[in-house]
Amino acid sequence: MTQEEKTKIEERIVDVLKTVYDPEIPVDIWNLGMIYKVEVNDDGGVDLDMTFTAPSCPAADFILEDVRTKVESVEGVTSANVNLVFEPAWDQSMMSEEARVELGFE
């Protein structure tokens, strides 16, 4: 797989990540800054590192499954490995400007 093909797949992955929401927050996980890494491998496998706004997120299982299912639905993706990480710890500075405005932080 060429770098150009990987980049296009990554762009499509970002598009689907923008459709994943924490049920308690009206902003998608991409704009919240909860995705730390998206890496497309030569075989179409995707490694994704993500976190939650709080380690004890009650919707964790639902969100993780939603991410995995949606990433695997992207054309060119053969599998998705979603790694839940808490380093670095998430904070409000990781949100996009759009998210901060939506949530009233700006």
XYZ file of C-alpha atoms in Angstrom:
106
model
C 0.000 0.000 0.000
C 1.401 3.391 -0.960
C 1.689 6.319 1.441
C -0.931 8.156 -0.613
C -3.388 5.258 -0.166
C -2.694 5.199 3.579
C -3.278 8.954 3.816
C -6.639 8.647 2.038
C -7.694 5.844 4.376
C -6.608 7.923 7.389
C -8.743 10.824 6.133
C -11.768 8.513 5.830
C -11.080 7.176 9.331
C -11.066 10.719 10.733
C -14.398 11.321 8.989
C -15.996 8.299 10.707
C -14.403 9.160 14.071
C -16.246 12.469 13.852
C -19.487 10.442 14.035
C -18.589 8.830 17.395
C -19.899 10.601 20.493
C -19.699 10.104 24.212
C -23.436 9.993 25.082
C -22.862 12.585 27.821
C -20.972 15.138 25.678
C -22.415 16.811 22.532
C -19.032 16.840 20.714
C -17.445 13.999 18.749
C -14.392 12.152 20.092
C -12.109 13.503 17.348
C -12.785 17.149 18.213
C -12.608 16.347 21.919
C -9.008 15.275 21.311
C -9.562 11.725 22.531
C -7.755 10.147 19.559
C -3.992 10.144 20.044
C -2.860 8.013 17.093
C -4.233 6.613 13.835
C -1.780 4.398 11.982
C -2.636 2.461 8.815
C -0.387 -0.539 8.191
C 0.602 -1.926 4.786
C -1.935 -4.764 5.115
C -4.830 -2.365 5.846
C -4.805 -3.008 9.579
C -5.286 0.091 11.714
C -3.732 0.779 15.095
C -5.534 3.489 16.999
C -4.690 4.949 20.412
C -7.464 6.733 22.234
C -8.392 7.865 25.701
C -11.428 9.053 27.616
C -12.093 12.347 29.322
C -12.229 10.361 32.585
C -10.806 6.877 33.309
C -14.124 5.743 34.794
C -16.238 6.655 31.753
C -19.527 4.728 32.109
C -19.923 4.522 28.309
C -16.395 3.170 27.695
C -17.406 -0.219 26.274
C -20.025 1.328 23.993
C -17.613 3.975 22.672
C -14.755 1.509 22.099
C -17.020 -0.846 20.156
C -18.462 2.054 18.132
C -14.926 3.185 17.214
C -13.806 -0.318 16.225
C -16.931 -1.034 14.167
C -16.870 2.283 12.332
C -13.126 2.157 11.597
C -13.452 -1.397 10.267
C -16.259 -0.214 7.968
C -13.884 2.151 6.147
C -12.970 0.983 2.657
C -9.404 -0.347 2.645
C -9.347 -1.206 6.361
C -8.928 -4.920 7.089
C -8.974 -4.726 10.893
C -8.911 -2.194 13.717
C -6.914 -2.498 16.914
C -8.175 0.122 19.383
C -5.792 0.686 22.278
C -7.158 2.476 25.322
C -4.412 4.633 26.856
C -4.295 7.160 29.688
C -0.845 8.615 29.011
C -0.826 11.476 28.451
C -3.872 12.201 30.544
C -6.620 13.971 28.598
C -7.323 17.603 29.431
C -9.371 20.426 27.899
C -6.392 21.798 25.962
C -6.640 18.764 23.649
C -10.046 19.846 22.335
C -10.365 21.600 19.008
C -11.400 25.251 19.051
C -14.783 24.155 17.668
C -15.274 21.792 20.622
C -14.283 24.434 23.183
C -16.806 26.876 21.671
C -19.546 24.206 21.552
C -19.004 23.365 25.216
C -18.799 27.005 26.301
C -15.096 27.122 27.203
C -14.448 30.072 24.852
